[in-house]
Amino acid sequence: KQEVTQIPAALSVPEGENLVLNCSFTDSAIYNLQWFRQDPGKGLTSLLLIQSSQREQTSGRLNASLDKSSGRSTLYIAASQPGDSATYLCAVTETSGSRLTFGEGTQLTVNP
Amino acid sequence: GAGVSQSPSNKVTEKGKDVELRCDPISGHTALYWYRQSLGQGLEFLIYFQGNSAPDKSGLPSDRFSAERTGGSVSTLTIQRTQQEDSAVYLCASSDGQGAARPQHFGDGTRLSIL
């Protein structure tokens, strides 16, 4: 059974810092990996999707990398801002189906 | 265009009652998913619809849970004889293609509280 783990569970940083969120998964037979953002009381907003054949994806200040063989992904946020405060979720889709398997999330607070 | 819409946004009901949760996917999206987000359990897959294919119900936690999708668009998740452990946020997502290649777009969810 696929398990997804995110470290750290919570992170508090001052504005302007660069930071890295970590995600690991136990079964490397994934189809893709997706990073989401969730604001309190809201649904999930897709940030980046990396196909299994890709190594990284970039969108603005966000960069996600994927090392499928080692079962790891990182989300790099450059020059963090208070508006980046949210919970960040990592999820994988396995080749056996289209369902997403989620990690528990990292709760990020960026202090002004 | 409009995103995934879910209703109601909040639902409070007594234990033992039946509830229906509704999801309107993004127009033209053929795939529709239901997930549940509860404290201590994270986000769990419930059910997946793709076009006219038989749904993948493997994530439904018990036979009290059922879902249907009419006309390939709107979906309803029904929970019968609700229990307190059913309290959670129920999230719906849709995507525009078959299989896992397309990103899933989520609604804001229905927060269900069972008294």
PDB file of C-alpha atoms in Angstrom, chain A residues 4 16 69:
ATOM      1  CA  VAL A   4       3.127   9.375   1.486  1.00  0.00           C
ATOM      2  CA  GLY A  16      12.008  36.554   2.448  1.00  0.00           C
ATOM      3  CA  SER A  69      13.789   5.935  -7.837  1.00  0.00           C
TER       4      SER A  69
END
